[in-house]
Short mmCIF file of C-alpha atoms in Angstrom, two decimals:
data_model
loop_
_atom_site.label_atom_id
_atom_site.label_comp_id
_atom_site.label_asym_id
_atom_site.label_seq_id
_atom_site.Cartn_x
_atom_site.Cartn_y
_atom_site.Cartn_z
CA MET A 40 13.09 -24.67 -2.20
CA THR A 41 15.55 -26.07 -4.87
CA GLN A 42 18.10 -24.13 -6.16
CA GLU A 43 16.56 -24.19 -9.11
CA SER A 44 13.33 -23.05 -8.51
CA SER A 45 14.78 -20.53 -6.17
CA ASP A 46 13.44 -16.62 -6.58
CA GLU A 47 16.41 -15.45 -8.57
CA ALA A 48 16.23 -18.31 -10.63
CA LEU A 49 13.46 -17.57 -11.50
CA CYS A 50 13.99 -14.15 -12.00
CA ARG A 51 16.77 -15.47 -15.25
CA ARG A 52 14.14 -17.58 -16.57
CA VAL A 53 11.49 -14.64 -17.25
CA ALA A 54 14.25 -12.72 -19.16
CA ALA A 55 15.24 -15.92 -20.91
CA GLY A 56 11.27 -15.74 -22.27
CA ASP A 57 9.81 -18.38 -19.89
CA ASP A 58 6.42 -17.21 -18.95
CA ALA A 59 5.40 -19.94 -16.83
CA ALA A 60 8.61 -18.45 -14.85
CA PHE A 61 6.75 -15.51 -14.70
CA ASP A 62 3.71 -16.62 -13.40
CA LEU A 63 5.67 -18.57 -10.61
CA LEU A 64 7.30 -15.55 -9.08
CA VAL A 65 3.59 -13.86 -9.16
CA ALA A 66 2.36 -16.79 -7.15
CA ARG A 67 4.85 -16.76 -4.36
CA HIS A 68 5.07 -13.24 -4.03
CA GLN A 69 1.17 -11.52 -4.88
CA GLY A 70 0.08 -11.89 -1.51
CA ARG A 71 2.86 -10.00 0.19
CA ALA A 72 2.95 -7.43 -3.28
CA TYR A 73 -0.89 -7.57 -2.20
CA ARG A 74 -0.44 -6.13 1.06
CA LEU A 75 2.04 -4.23 1.06
CA ALA A 76 0.36 -2.03 -1.32
CA TRP A 77 -2.44 -1.88 0.57
CA SER A 78 -1.14 -0.32 3.99
CA LEU A 79 1.21 1.78 0.90
CA LEU A 80 -1.60 3.03 -0.65
CA ARG A 81 -4.78 1.62 1.49
CA ASP A 82 -6.77 1.81 -1.70
CA ALA A 83 -7.70 -2.04 -2.48
CA GLU A 84 -8.52 -0.71 -6.44
CA ASP A 85 -5.04 1.14 -6.06
CA ALA A 86 -3.49 -1.37 -3.66
CA ARG A 87 -4.02 -4.74 -6.62
CA ASP A 88 -3.08 -2.35 -9.66
CA VAL A 89 0.28 -1.09 -8.81
CA SER A 90 1.48 -4.64 -7.62
CA GLN A 91 0.40 -6.04 -10.87
CA GLU A 92 2.17 -2.54 -12.72
CA ALA A 93 5.18 -3.44 -10.55
CA PHE A 94 4.76 -7.63 -11.87
CA LEU A 95 5.17 -6.49 -15.14
CA ARG A 96 8.00 -4.33 -14.69
CA VAL A 97 9.52 -7.55 -13.04
CA TYR A 98 8.42 -9.00 -17.08
CA ARG A 99 9.91 -6.07 -18.56
CA THR A 100 12.67 -5.42 -17.09
CA ALA A 101 14.04 -8.99 -15.95
CA GLY A 102 16.99 -9.35 -17.58
CA SER A 103 18.04 -6.49 -15.85
CA PHE A 104 18.43 -7.65 -12.45
CA ARG A 105 21.98 -8.70 -11.61
CA GLY A 106 21.80 -10.88 -8.34
CA ASP A 107 24.12 -8.94 -6.07
CA ALA A 108 20.52 -8.97 -4.10
CA ARG A 109 17.50 -10.76 -2.71
CA PHE A 110 14.90 -11.21 -6.04
CA SER A 111 12.25 -9.85 -2.64
CA THR A 112 14.47 -6.54 -1.97
CA TRP A 113 14.60 -5.90 -6.09
CA PHE A 114 11.04 -6.69 -6.53
CA TYR A 115 10.43 -4.44 -3.35
CA ARG A 116 12.45 -1.63 -3.85
CA ILE A 117 10.15 -1.63 -7.77
CA LEU A 118 7.18 -1.91 -6.22
CA VAL A 119 7.83 0.73 -3.32
CA ASN A 120 8.42 3.37 -5.57
CA LEU A 121 5.96 2.48 -8.10
CA CYS A 122 3.55 3.07 -4.66
CA LEU A 123 5.51 6.64 -3.26
CA ASP A 124 5.14 7.86 -6.82
CA HIS A 125 1.51 6.84 -6.62
CA ARG A 126 1.35 8.88 -3.93
CA ARG A 127 2.24 11.53 -5.13
CA ARG A 128 0.21 12.07 -8.74
CA GLY A 129 -2.50 11.53 -6.47
CA SER A 130 -1.80 13.30 -3.25
CA TRP A 131 -3.70 16.76 -4.14
CA TRP A 132 -6.68 15.35 -3.41
CA ARG A 133 -6.06 12.25 -0.97
CA ARG A 134 -4.84 14.91 0.95
CA LEU A 135 -8.36 16.91 1.41
CA LEU A 136 -10.34 13.85 2.08
CA VAL A 137 -7.58 12.40 5.20
CA ARG A 138 -8.21 14.99 8.52
CA ASP A 139 -6.80 15.25 11.14
CA ASP A 140 -8.13 13.89 13.50
CA GLY A 141 -8.67 10.37 11.10
CA ALA A 142 -11.84 10.76 10.27
CA GLY A 143 -11.79 10.73 7.01
CA ALA A 144 -9.48 7.47 7.03
CA PRO A 145 -10.81 4.79 4.65
CA GLU A 146 -13.91 3.16 4.91
CA GLY A 147 -13.85 -0.27 6.61
CA ALA A 148 -9.83 0.41 8.20
CA LEU A 149 -11.94 -0.54 11.34
CA LEU A 150 -13.14 -3.83 9.66
CA ASP A 151 -9.71 -4.07 8.24
CA ARG A 152 -7.50 -4.30 10.96
CA GLN A 153 -8.95 -6.78 14.17
CA PRO A 154 -8.22 -6.09 17.40
CA ALA A 155 -5.45 -8.99 18.98
CA PRO A 156 -7.42 -11.19 21.49
CA VAL A 157 -6.80 -9.56 25.13
CA ALA A 158 -9.30 -11.02 28.36
CA ASP A 159 -11.29 -8.22 29.20
CA PRO A 160 -13.62 -6.77 26.57
CA GLY A 161 -12.69 -3.34 27.64
CA ASP A 162 -9.46 -3.44 27.13
CA ARG A 163 -10.11 -4.66 23.64
CA ILE A 164 -12.21 -2.05 22.43
CA GLU A 165 -9.52 -0.03 23.73
CA ARG A 166 -6.77 -1.41 22.23
CA ALA A 167 -8.65 -1.38 18.20
CA GLN A 168 -9.66 2.41 18.85
CA MET A 169 -5.93 3.08 19.44
CA THR A 170 -4.67 0.48 16.77
CA SER A 171 -7.01 1.79 14.55
CA ARG A 172 -5.56 5.92 15.72
CA LEU A 173 -2.18 4.63 15.31
CA TRP A 174 -2.47 3.22 12.12
CA ALA A 175 -4.98 5.88 10.82
CA ALA A 176 -1.03 8.10 12.01
CA VAL A 177 0.57 6.76 9.99
CA ASP A 178 -1.83 6.94 6.92
CA ARG A 179 -0.70 10.67 7.61
CA LEU A 180 2.68 9.92 7.36
CA THR A 181 5.27 11.35 4.79
CA PRO A 182 5.07 8.69 2.16
CA GLN A 183 9.26 7.68 2.98
CA GLN A 184 8.25 7.39 6.84
CA ARG A 185 4.55 5.63 5.32
CA ALA A 186 7.11 2.96 4.38
CA VAL A 187 9.55 2.45 6.21
CA ILE A 188 6.90 1.94 9.59
CA VAL A 189 5.23 -0.99 7.18
CA LEU A 190 8.38 -2.20 5.90
CA HIS A 191 9.52 -2.07 9.48
CA VAL A 192 6.75 -4.16 11.10
CA GLN A 193 5.50 -6.16 8.70
CA GLU A 194 7.35 -6.97 6.44
CA GLU A 195 9.97 -7.66 9.33
CA LEU A 196 13.02 -5.72 7.34
CA PRO A 197 16.07 -4.74 8.75
CA THR A 198 17.26 -0.93 8.25
CA SER A 199 19.81 -2.16 5.88
CA GLN A 200 17.31 -3.92 3.60
CA ILE A 201 14.54 -0.61 4.18
CA ALA A 202 17.96 1.53 3.01
CA THR A 203 18.55 -0.95 -0.30
CA VAL A 204 14.43 -1.28 -0.62
CA LEU A 205 14.24 2.81 -0.59
CA GLY A 206 17.68 3.44 -2.07
CA CYS A 207 19.05 5.52 0.51
CA SER A 208 21.66 4.31 2.74
CA GLU A 209 20.98 3.37 6.39
CA ALA A 210 21.85 6.27 8.16
CA THR A 211 18.32 8.19 6.57
CA VAL A 212 16.58 4.96 7.14
CA ARG A 213 17.14 5.56 11.68
CA VAL A 214 16.41 8.67 10.99
CA HIS A 215 12.70 8.09 9.38
CA LEU A 216 12.14 5.76 12.08
CA HIS A 217 12.93 8.26 14.46
CA ARG A 218 10.71 10.86 12.57
CA ALA A 219 7.96 8.45 12.63
CA VAL A 220 7.36 6.38 15.55
CA THR A 221 7.74 10.13 17.69
CA THR A 222 4.84 11.19 15.59
CA LEU A 223 3.00 8.29 16.30
CA ARG A 224 4.10 8.20 20.11
CA GLY A 225 2.51 11.94 20.04
CA VAL A 226 -1.02 10.16 19.31
CA VAL A 227 -0.39 7.81 22.45
CA ARG A 228 -0.02 11.17 24.12
CA ARG A 229 -2.48 13.40 22.71
CA ASP A 230 -5.50 9.92 24.16
CA MET B 186 26.17 11.18 25.01
CA THR B 187 29.50 11.22 26.40
CA ASP B 188 28.33 15.09 26.24
CA GLY B 189 25.39 14.77 28.32
CA ARG B 190 23.02 14.84 25.23
CA HIS B 191 19.57 12.19 24.56
CA PRO B 192 20.52 10.22 21.76
CA ASP B 193 16.76 10.36 19.77
CA VAL B 194 17.41 8.67 16.90
CA GLU B 195 19.76 6.02 19.10
CA LEU B 196 16.70 5.19 20.85
CA THR B 197 14.35 4.49 18.30
CA GLY B 198 16.68 2.46 17.16
CA TYR B 199 17.92 0.84 19.82
CA ALA B 200 13.92 0.34 20.37
CA ALA B 201 13.74 -1.41 17.64
CA GLU B 202 16.45 -3.09 17.50
CA ALA B 203 18.06 -1.53 14.81
CA LEU B 204 21.32 -1.68 16.56
CA THR B 205 24.83 -2.40 16.00
CA PRO B 206 26.29 -4.30 19.14
CA ALA B 207 28.13 -1.19 19.73
CA GLU B 208 25.53 1.02 19.66
CA ARG B 209 23.60 -1.29 21.64
CA ALA B 210 25.71 -1.02 23.95
CA ARG B 211 26.03 3.19 24.48
CA VAL B 212 22.51 3.16 24.06
CA GLU B 213 22.47 1.29 27.37
CA THR B 214 25.18 3.15 28.81
CA HIS B 215 23.08 6.01 29.11
CA LEU B 216 20.25 4.21 29.42
CA ASP B 217 21.38 3.43 32.96
CA ALA B 218 21.24 6.99 34.25
CA CYS B 219 18.60 8.36 32.02
CA ALA B 220 14.94 7.27 33.67
CA ASP B 221 14.24 10.04 30.55
CA CYS B 222 15.37 8.14 28.11
CA ARG B 223 14.12 4.65 29.47
CA ARG B 224 10.66 6.04 29.31
CA ALA B 225 10.58 7.23 26.09
CA VAL B 226 12.27 3.53 25.24
CA GLN B 227 9.00 1.62 26.66
CA GLU B 228 6.45 3.92 24.21
CA HIS B 229 8.75 3.39 21.05
CA ARG B 230 8.12 -0.13 21.27
CA ALA B 231 4.96 0.43 23.10
CA VAL B 232 3.89 1.58 19.30
CA LEU B 233 5.72 -0.75 17.03
CA ALA B 234 4.77 -3.35 19.15
CA THR B 235 0.71 -2.12 18.34
CA LEU B 236 1.22 -1.66 14.94
CA ALA B 237 3.27 -5.06 14.88
CA ALA B 238 0.33 -7.31 16.06
CA GLU B 239 -2.12 -5.63 14.52
CA ALA B 240 -0.77 -5.60 10.65
CA SER B 241 -2.51 -4.88 7.70
CA THR B 242 -5.01 -6.96 7.00
CA PRO B 243 -6.23 -6.13 3.25
CA PRO B 244 -9.52 -6.41 0.98
CA PRO B 245 -10.01 -10.30 0.79
CA ILE B 246 -8.89 -10.32 -3.47
CA ASP B 247 -10.02 -12.94 -6.01
CA TRP B 248 -6.26 -13.96 -7.22
CA GLY B 249 -7.10 -15.73 -9.75
CA ARG B 250 -8.88 -12.31 -11.47
CA TYR B 251 -5.67 -11.11 -9.88
CA GLN B 252 -3.45 -13.27 -12.08
CA ALA B 253 -6.45 -13.43 -15.70
CA ASP B 254 -5.62 -9.72 -15.69
CA LEU B 255 -2.25 -9.68 -15.10
CA ARG B 256 -1.92 -11.86 -17.94
CA ALA B 257 -4.55 -9.81 -19.66
CA ARG B 258 -1.80 -7.31 -19.47
CA ARG B 259 1.45 -8.51 -20.07
CA GLU B 260 -0.60 -8.86 -23.30
CA ARG B 261 -1.51 -6.18 -24.09
CA ALA B 262 1.99 -4.28 -23.22
CA GLY B 263 3.54 -7.10 -25.91
CA ARG B 264 1.62 -6.14 -28.95
CA ARG B 265 1.79 -2.59 -27.58
CA ARG B 266 5.57 -2.95 -27.54
CA TRP B 267 5.72 -4.94 -30.40
CA TRP B 268 7.86 -1.50 -31.95
CA ALA B 269 9.95 -1.74 -29.56
CA ARG B 270 12.00 -4.94 -30.34
CA PRO B 271 15.14 -5.60 -31.68
CA TRP B 272 14.66 -6.75 -35.81
CA PRO B 273 12.00 -3.69 -36.50
CA ALA B 274 13.78 -1.65 -34.26
CA VAL B 275 17.47 -1.70 -37.07
CA LEU B 276 14.76 -2.13 -39.09
CA ALA B 277 12.90 1.11 -38.33
CA ALA B 278 16.08 2.55 -38.69
CA GLY B 279 17.50 1.78 -40.95
CA VAL B 280 14.69 3.06 -42.51
CA ALA B 281 14.86 6.67 -40.90
CA ALA B 282 18.33 7.39 -41.97
CA ALA B 283 17.84 6.78 -45.59
CA ILE B 284 15.34 9.12 -45.48
CA VAL B 285 17.60 10.90 -43.31
CA LEU B 286 20.55 10.64 -45.84
CA LEU B 287 18.29 11.64 -49.14
CA ALA B 288 16.90 14.42 -47.58
CA VAL B 289 20.72 15.68 -46.35
CA HIS B 290 21.83 15.39 -49.74
CA GLY B 291 19.05 16.25 -52.20
CA LEU B 292 19.19 19.91 -49.78
CA ASP B 293 22.96 19.82 -50.23
CA ARG B 294 23.19 20.40 -53.75
CA ARG B 295 23.46 23.77 -54.60
CA PRO B 296 21.81 25.61 -57.70
CA GLY B 297 23.18 25.03 -61.19
CA GLU B 298 24.55 22.24 -59.78
CA LEU B 299 22.87 18.54 -62.19
CA ALA B 300 20.37 16.87 -60.52
CA THR B 301 21.75 13.35 -60.16
CA VAL B 302 19.11 11.52 -62.71
CA GLU B 303 20.82 14.59 -65.06
CA GLU B 304 24.49 13.21 -64.00
CA THR B 305 23.65 9.49 -64.64
CA VAL B 306 22.42 9.95 -68.03
CA LEU B 307 24.97 12.43 -68.75
CA GLY B 308 27.67 9.67 -67.23
CA ALA B 309 26.49 6.91 -70.06
CA ARG B 310 26.42 9.40 -73.08
CA LEU B 311 30.18 10.49 -72.60
CA PRO B 312 31.70 7.33 -74.15
CA MET B 313 29.87 8.42 -77.31
CA LEU B 314 30.10 12.13 -77.29
CA GLN B 315 33.88 12.30 -77.37
CA GLN B 316 33.26 10.71 -80.70
CA TYR B 317 32.02 13.83 -81.99
CA ARG B 318 33.88 16.54 -83.42
CA VAL B 319 31.16 18.66 -82.81
CA VAL B 320 31.53 19.28 -79.28
CA GLU B 321 33.88 22.20 -78.87
CA ARG B 322 32.15 23.54 -76.05
CA LEU B 323 32.26 21.21 -72.96
CA ASP B 324 28.88 23.44 -71.11
CA LEU B 325 26.65 21.63 -73.80
CA LEU B 326 27.05 18.90 -71.62
CA GLU B 327 25.26 21.10 -69.31
CA ASP B 328 22.09 20.63 -72.44
CA LEU B 329 20.19 17.30 -72.06
CA ASP B 330 18.38 18.74 -74.57
CA ALA B 331 21.66 19.18 -77.18
CA ILE B 332 22.99 16.40 -75.64
CA ARG B 333 19.08 14.51 -76.70
CA GLN B 334 20.15 16.18 -80.84
CA LEU B 335 23.57 15.12 -81.10
CA ASP B 336 22.53 10.72 -79.44
CA ARG B 337 20.50 11.85 -83.18
CA PHE B 338 23.22 12.59 -85.48
CA GLY B 339 25.63 10.15 -84.14
CA HIS B 340 22.99 7.55 -84.61
CA GLY B 341 22.20 8.97 -87.96
CA SER B 342 26.19 8.40 -88.82
#
């Protein structure tokens, strides 16, 4: 990647009114944005809508990107905040649908998470069930805990960068991570 | 850790490989002596590894349509927000300020004071009025009918 086509350079061009630069940024980040939004919202239509809104925010506020952090960190911050806001607004009815036994998990969750290939078919089924239960449990974590887990295990961000994305201290991120993993460990132990 | 308590938060950080070298060394010292924490670390790692191995795979999406929709939303937002651009904002602010000034000055005028139009008319007549000896009482100046009469006298003389 040349310096001219770095995310940060593209963002500066967007701020100057270059729509082609914006299209390039979208093409570059749309896959991760949609996947991250889906992991946090567990609804394809919402993920599509919220990730597009995040790009529109970038379009409107590119001039406020100071460049003291990576573009991806700034963009993740916008996107995660939008997802958390979206969940807060919709949580009253989601809580009614998602029951403690995971029966209310979004349809297709089992199919969407294909198990990793292992030798024994019995192991594979057991692993698929466990994975499904774990992700269903992730969906019932607090929004902050869920965001930390997704950003850590899926986006592979270090805790320092997660702290920047969530706008909190690294110590707080570690506490969220600890509480989330402790809860998920309890799900595994109950089996 | 040194006081015998289990370093719960640090154990998760250790399993997630999120600790500094110094923190990591302290945890490892504790783990050497604590079987419960060693088991906890293994379980934490299993949870994180399982989630990482089966990362979220959202339903497929038509990216061409996604980009087209985004472009349409961008254009709609641009049209809707034309008033937020600098020049209309300045123009609107100027008009608003003019309206406020007019309203304030209009309301601020006390009863008995001449209106702006009347002051202008009177001001235009003053040089002529000064030529009239008949004007002996200044309060006549507040009566536009009297001024019009004086005008007629003036033109007639």
